[in-house]
Amino acid sequence: MLRTRSSAKCRQQEPGVSGSNHFDSIAEVFNKVWHFSDEYKDFVISHIHTDLDLQPSDILADIGGGTGTFTGRLAREAKLSRAYCVEPSPAMCSEASKIADIVPICADAHRFSTMEHPYSKLLLKEVIHHIDKRERFWERTFQRLPDGGKLLIITRPRKIDFPFFETLKAAFSANQPDHTLFESELRSACFQVCTQERTHTFTLPKENWFEMLRHRFMSDIAPFSDEQIEEGIAEIDRRYPGNTIEIADRLIFITATK
Ligand SMILES: C[S@@+](CC[C@H](N)C(=O)[O-])C[C@H]1O[C@@H](n2cnc3c(N)ncnc32)[C@H](O)[C@@H]1O
């Protein structure tokens, strides 16, 4: 059973903070169940550096920054002037508050966009599908960014290559808007948009992958019961013989520049 914890250490807790976010329930184990390997993190981090053209003078806001793992590395490695981890789940935010060099803010994307904190670069990694009424968010972000300021969305295609069971693939696809929707929203908000697809392929012991599924490492898995997940794992086990499993993580990087 996973435990949740309080948000006592969070810098701010405002309206726009999650009450029942799935990520509250996996905050403590999030870093263990999500981040596949150091190689995977290096791959993503290096592209964020380049796509956002991070400079020491930059102030970064990592929207839906979770436990702040990526925010912290970017802050240190790019020697950023400041880095906010903006996270509505109190439990995730509490984990982020343990990381040096970052400023955790317990708020969702909309709430943050009404705050006064200045920023020059914005990261939205694996969070965009959780943000509703995005037109208003893009409009405010465009106003707040300086000329030349950038935002980067990292998301996945609707048809995912992960070794999921069939009902989970369907659930993922139903929850995931097509990335071209984000591109057109950004163009309508006057951003210049550039999209790249990049794939990171790696091999995991099958048991590790099954543990990630049991921990409901993605919010799309949350509605499935323990029994459904075990049936799904048996389906995957039949489809992929052997003790290891190859995982191709196809990621879409959308850079928008003011
Ligand atoms: C899959 S996690 C990604 C965390 C982090 N970006 C990373 O890649 O490690 C998605 C995060 O987005 C947060 N989130 C959900 N809805 C949000 C919203 N409306 N605004 C900002 N963050 C949100 C969740 O609480 C969760 O921590």
Coordinates of C-alpha atoms and ligand atoms in Angstrom, one line a residue:
M1 CA 0.0 0.0 0.0
L2 CA 1.4 3.4 -0.9
R3 CA 1.3 6.2 1.7
T4 CA 0.6 9.8 1.0
R5 CA 2.2 12.7 2.9
S6 CA 1.4 16.2 3.8
S7 CA 2.5 19.4 2.0
A8 CA 4.0 21.2 5.0
K9 CA 7.2 22.2 3.3
C10 CA 5.6 23.6 0.2
R11 CA 6.5 27.2 -0.5
Q12 CA 3.0 28.2 -1.4
Q13 CA -0.4 26.5 -1.3
E14 CA -3.1 28.3 -3.2
P15 CA -6.4 27.7 -4.8
G16 CA -5.5 25.7 -7.9
V17 CA -3.7 23.1 -5.7
S18 CA -4.9 19.6 -6.4
G19 CA -7.3 17.9 -3.9
S20 CA -7.3 14.4 -5.4
N21 CA -4.6 14.2 -7.9
H22 CA -3.5 10.6 -8.8
F23 CA 0.1 11.7 -8.2
D24 CA -0.6 12.3 -4.5
S25 CA -0.8 8.6 -4.1
I26 CA 2.5 7.8 -5.8
A27 CA 4.6 10.8 -4.8
E28 CA 7.0 8.9 -2.5
V29 CA 7.7 6.1 -5.0
F30 CA 7.5 8.3 -8.1
N31 CA 11.2 8.6 -8.7
K32 CA 11.7 4.9 -8.3
V33 CA 8.9 3.8 -10.5
W34 CA 9.1 6.4 -13.3
H35 CA 12.7 7.2 -14.2
F36 CA 13.8 4.3 -16.2
S37 CA 17.6 4.9 -16.0
D38 CA 20.2 7.6 -15.8
E39 CA 20.8 7.2 -19.5
Y40 CA 17.1 8.0 -20.1
K41 CA 17.3 11.1 -17.9
D42 CA 20.5 12.2 -19.7
F43 CA 18.7 11.8 -23.1
V44 CA 15.8 14.0 -22.0
I45 CA 17.8 16.6 -20.1
S46 CA 20.2 17.1 -23.0
H47 CA 17.3 17.8 -25.4
I48 CA 15.7 20.2 -22.9
H49 CA 18.9 22.1 -22.6
T50 CA 19.2 22.5 -26.4
D51 CA 15.5 23.1 -27.3
L52 CA 15.1 25.7 -24.6
D53 CA 18.5 27.2 -25.2
L54 CA 19.0 27.4 -21.4
Q55 CA 21.4 30.1 -20.3
P56 CA 22.6 31.1 -16.8
S57 CA 20.5 34.3 -17.0
D58 CA 17.3 32.3 -17.5
I59 CA 14.5 31.8 -15.0
L60 CA 12.8 28.5 -15.6
A61 CA 9.3 27.4 -14.6
D62 CA 8.9 23.7 -14.8
I63 CA 5.1 23.3 -14.9
G64 CA 3.9 20.0 -13.5
G65 CA 7.4 19.5 -12.3
G66 CA 6.4 16.6 -10.1
T67 CA 9.1 15.7 -7.5
G68 CA 11.5 18.3 -9.1
T69 CA 14.1 15.8 -10.3
F70 CA 14.4 17.4 -13.7
T71 CA 14.0 20.9 -12.4
G72 CA 16.9 20.4 -10.0
R73 CA 19.2 18.9 -12.6
L74 CA 18.4 21.7 -15.1
A75 CA 19.0 24.4 -12.4
R76 CA 22.4 23.0 -11.5
E77 CA 23.7 21.9 -14.9
A78 CA 22.6 25.1 -16.8
K79 CA 23.5 27.2 -13.7
L80 CA 20.1 28.9 -14.0
S81 CA 19.4 32.1 -12.2
R82 CA 16.3 30.5 -10.7
A83 CA 14.1 27.4 -11.3
Y84 CA 10.5 27.0 -10.1
C85 CA 9.0 23.5 -9.8
V86 CA 5.3 24.3 -10.2
E87 CA 3.3 21.4 -8.9
P88 CA -0.4 21.1 -7.8
S89 CA -0.1 17.8 -5.9
P90 CA 0.9 18.6 -2.3
A91 CA 2.6 15.3 -1.9
M92 CA 4.7 15.7 -5.0
C93 CA 5.5 19.3 -4.1
S94 CA 6.6 18.2 -0.6
E95 CA 9.1 15.8 -2.3
A96 CA 10.3 18.6 -4.5
S97 CA 10.9 20.8 -1.5
K98 CA 13.7 18.4 -0.5
I99 CA 15.7 19.3 -3.6
A100 CA 18.3 22.1 -3.3
D101 CA 18.6 24.8 -5.9
I102 CA 14.9 24.9 -6.8
V103 CA 11.8 26.9 -5.6
P104 CA 8.8 24.6 -5.2
I105 CA 5.4 26.3 -5.8
C106 CA 2.3 24.4 -5.0
A107 CA -0.1 25.5 -7.7
D108 CA -1.5 24.3 -11.0
A109 CA -0.6 25.8 -14.4
H110 CA -3.5 28.3 -14.4
R111 CA -2.9 29.5 -10.9
F112 CA 0.8 30.0 -11.6
S113 CA 0.0 31.9 -14.8
T114 CA -1.7 34.5 -12.6
M115 CA 1.2 34.9 -10.2
E116 CA 3.8 37.6 -10.4
H117 CA 6.9 35.4 -10.6
P118 CA 8.9 36.4 -13.7
Y119 CA 10.3 33.7 -16.0
S120 CA 12.0 33.4 -19.4
K121 CA 11.7 29.7 -20.2
L122 CA 8.9 27.3 -19.4
L123 CA 9.0 23.5 -19.4
L124 CA 5.8 21.3 -19.7
K125 CA 7.1 17.7 -19.5
E126 CA 4.4 15.0 -19.6
V127 CA 1.8 17.3 -18.2
I128 CA 0.1 19.1 -21.1
H129 CA -2.8 16.6 -21.3
H130 CA -3.7 17.4 -17.7
I131 CA -4.2 21.2 -18.3
D132 CA -7.6 22.3 -19.4
K133 CA -8.7 25.6 -21.0
R134 CA -5.3 25.9 -22.5
E135 CA -6.0 28.9 -24.8
R136 CA -6.2 31.1 -21.7
F137 CA -3.0 29.6 -20.4
W138 CA -1.1 30.2 -23.7
E139 CA -2.4 33.8 -23.9
R140 CA -1.1 34.6 -20.4
T141 CA 2.2 32.8 -21.0
F142 CA 2.8 34.7 -24.2
Q143 CA 2.2 38.0 -22.4
R144 CA 4.5 37.1 -19.5
L145 CA 7.4 35.7 -21.6
P146 CA 10.1 38.2 -22.8
D147 CA 10.7 38.5 -26.6
G148 CA 12.8 35.4 -27.5
G149 CA 11.4 33.5 -24.5
K150 CA 10.6 29.8 -25.1
L151 CA 8.4 27.0 -23.8
L152 CA 8.9 23.3 -24.4
I153 CA 6.2 20.7 -24.3
I154 CA 7.3 17.1 -24.0
T155 CA 4.5 14.7 -24.7
R156 CA 3.7 11.3 -26.4
P157 CA 1.8 10.4 -29.5
R158 CA -1.7 9.0 -29.0
K159 CA -0.6 5.6 -30.4
I160 CA 2.0 4.7 -27.8
D161 CA 4.7 2.0 -28.4
F162 CA 5.0 1.0 -24.7
P163 CA 4.3 -2.7 -24.1
F164 CA 0.9 -2.1 -22.5
F165 CA -2.1 -4.4 -22.4
E166 CA -4.7 -3.6 -25.0
T167 CA -7.3 -1.9 -22.7
L168 CA -4.6 0.3 -21.3
K169 CA -3.4 1.3 -24.8
A170 CA -7.0 2.3 -25.5
A171 CA -7.3 4.3 -22.3
F172 CA -4.0 6.1 -23.0
S173 CA -5.1 7.0 -26.5
A174 CA -8.5 8.3 -25.2
N175 CA -6.8 10.6 -22.6
Q176 CA -4.1 11.9 -24.9
P177 CA -4.9 14.7 -27.4
D178 CA -3.1 14.6 -30.7
H179 CA 0.0 16.7 -30.5
T180 CA -1.0 18.7 -33.6
L181 CA -3.7 20.2 -31.4
F182 CA -1.1 21.7 -29.1
E183 CA 0.8 23.0 -32.1
S184 CA -2.2 24.8 -33.6
E185 CA -3.1 26.3 -30.2
L186 CA 0.4 27.7 -29.8
R187 CA 0.4 29.1 -33.3
S188 CA -3.0 30.8 -32.6
A189 CA -1.4 32.4 -29.5
C190 CA 1.3 33.9 -31.9
F191 CA 4.2 31.5 -31.0
Q192 CA 6.7 30.2 -33.6
V193 CA 6.5 26.5 -33.3
C194 CA 9.0 23.7 -34.0
T195 CA 8.3 20.0 -33.4
Q196 CA 10.7 17.0 -33.2
E197 CA 10.0 13.4 -32.5
R198 CA 12.7 11.4 -30.7
T199 CA 12.8 7.9 -29.5
H200 CA 14.7 6.4 -26.6
T201 CA 14.8 2.6 -26.7
F202 CA 15.9 0.5 -23.7
T203 CA 15.6 -2.9 -22.1
L204 CA 14.2 -3.6 -18.6
P205 CA 13.8 -6.8 -16.6
K206 CA 10.1 -7.7 -17.2
E207 CA 9.5 -7.7 -13.4
N208 CA 10.5 -4.0 -13.2
W209 CA 8.1 -3.1 -15.9
F210 CA 5.3 -5.1 -14.2
E211 CA 6.1 -3.3 -10.9
M212 CA 5.8 0.0 -12.7
L213 CA 2.3 -1.0 -13.9
R214 CA 1.3 -2.3 -10.5
H215 CA 2.4 1.1 -9.0
R216 CA 0.1 2.8 -11.7
F217 CA 3.2 4.9 -12.8
M218 CA 1.0 6.7 -15.3
S219 CA -2.3 8.4 -14.4
D220 CA -4.0 6.4 -17.3
I221 CA -3.5 3.2 -15.2
A222 CA -5.3 4.7 -12.1
P223 CA -8.8 3.6 -13.1
F224 CA -7.8 -0.1 -13.5
S225 CA -8.4 -2.4 -10.6
D226 CA -5.6 -4.6 -9.2
E227 CA -7.3 -7.6 -10.8
Q228 CA -7.4 -5.9 -14.2
I229 CA -3.7 -4.9 -13.9
E230 CA -2.8 -8.5 -13.1
E231 CA -4.8 -9.8 -16.1
G232 CA -3.1 -7.1 -18.2
I233 CA 0.4 -8.2 -17.0
A234 CA -0.4 -11.8 -17.9
E235 CA -1.4 -10.6 -21.4
I236 CA 1.9 -8.8 -21.8
D237 CA 3.8 -11.8 -20.4
R238 CA 2.3 -14.0 -23.1
R239 CA 3.0 -11.5 -25.8
Y240 CA 6.7 -10.9 -24.9
P241 CA 8.5 -14.2 -24.1
G242 CA 11.7 -14.0 -22.0
N243 CA 12.8 -12.2 -18.8
T244 CA 13.4 -8.8 -20.3
I245 CA 11.3 -6.4 -22.3
E246 CA 12.3 -3.8 -24.9
I247 CA 10.6 -0.4 -24.5
A248 CA 10.6 2.3 -27.2
D249 CA 9.7 5.6 -25.6
R250 CA 8.6 7.8 -28.5
L251 CA 8.6 11.4 -27.3
I252 CA 7.4 14.6 -29.0
F253 CA 9.2 17.8 -28.3
I254 CA 7.3 21.0 -29.3
T255 CA 9.3 24.2 -28.9
A256 CA 7.4 27.5 -29.0
T257 CA 9.2 30.8 -29.2
K258 CA 7.8 34.3 -28.6
Ligands
LIG1 C1 3.7 12.5 -15.3 S1 3.9 13.7 -14.1 C2 5.4 14.5 -14.8 C3 6.3 15.1 -13.7 C4 7.5 15.7 -14.2 N1 7.3 16.7 -15.2 C5 8.5 14.7 -14.8 O1 8.6 14.5 -16.0 O2 9.2 14.0 -14.0 C6 2.7 14.9 -14.3 C7 2.6 15.9 -13.2 O3 1.8 17.0 -13.6 C8 1.0 17.4 -12.4 N2 -0.2 18.1 -12.9 C9 -1.4 17.5 -13.1 N3 -2.3 18.5 -13.5 C10 -1.6 19.7 -13.5 C11 -2.0 21.0 -13.9 N4 -3.3 21.3 -14.2 N5 -1.1 22.0 -13.8 C12 0.2 21.7 -13.5 N6 0.6 20.4 -13.1 C13 -0.3 19.4 -13.2 C14 0.8 16.2 -11.7 O4 0.5 16.4 -10.3 C15 2.1 15.4 -11.9 O5 3.1 15.7 -10.9

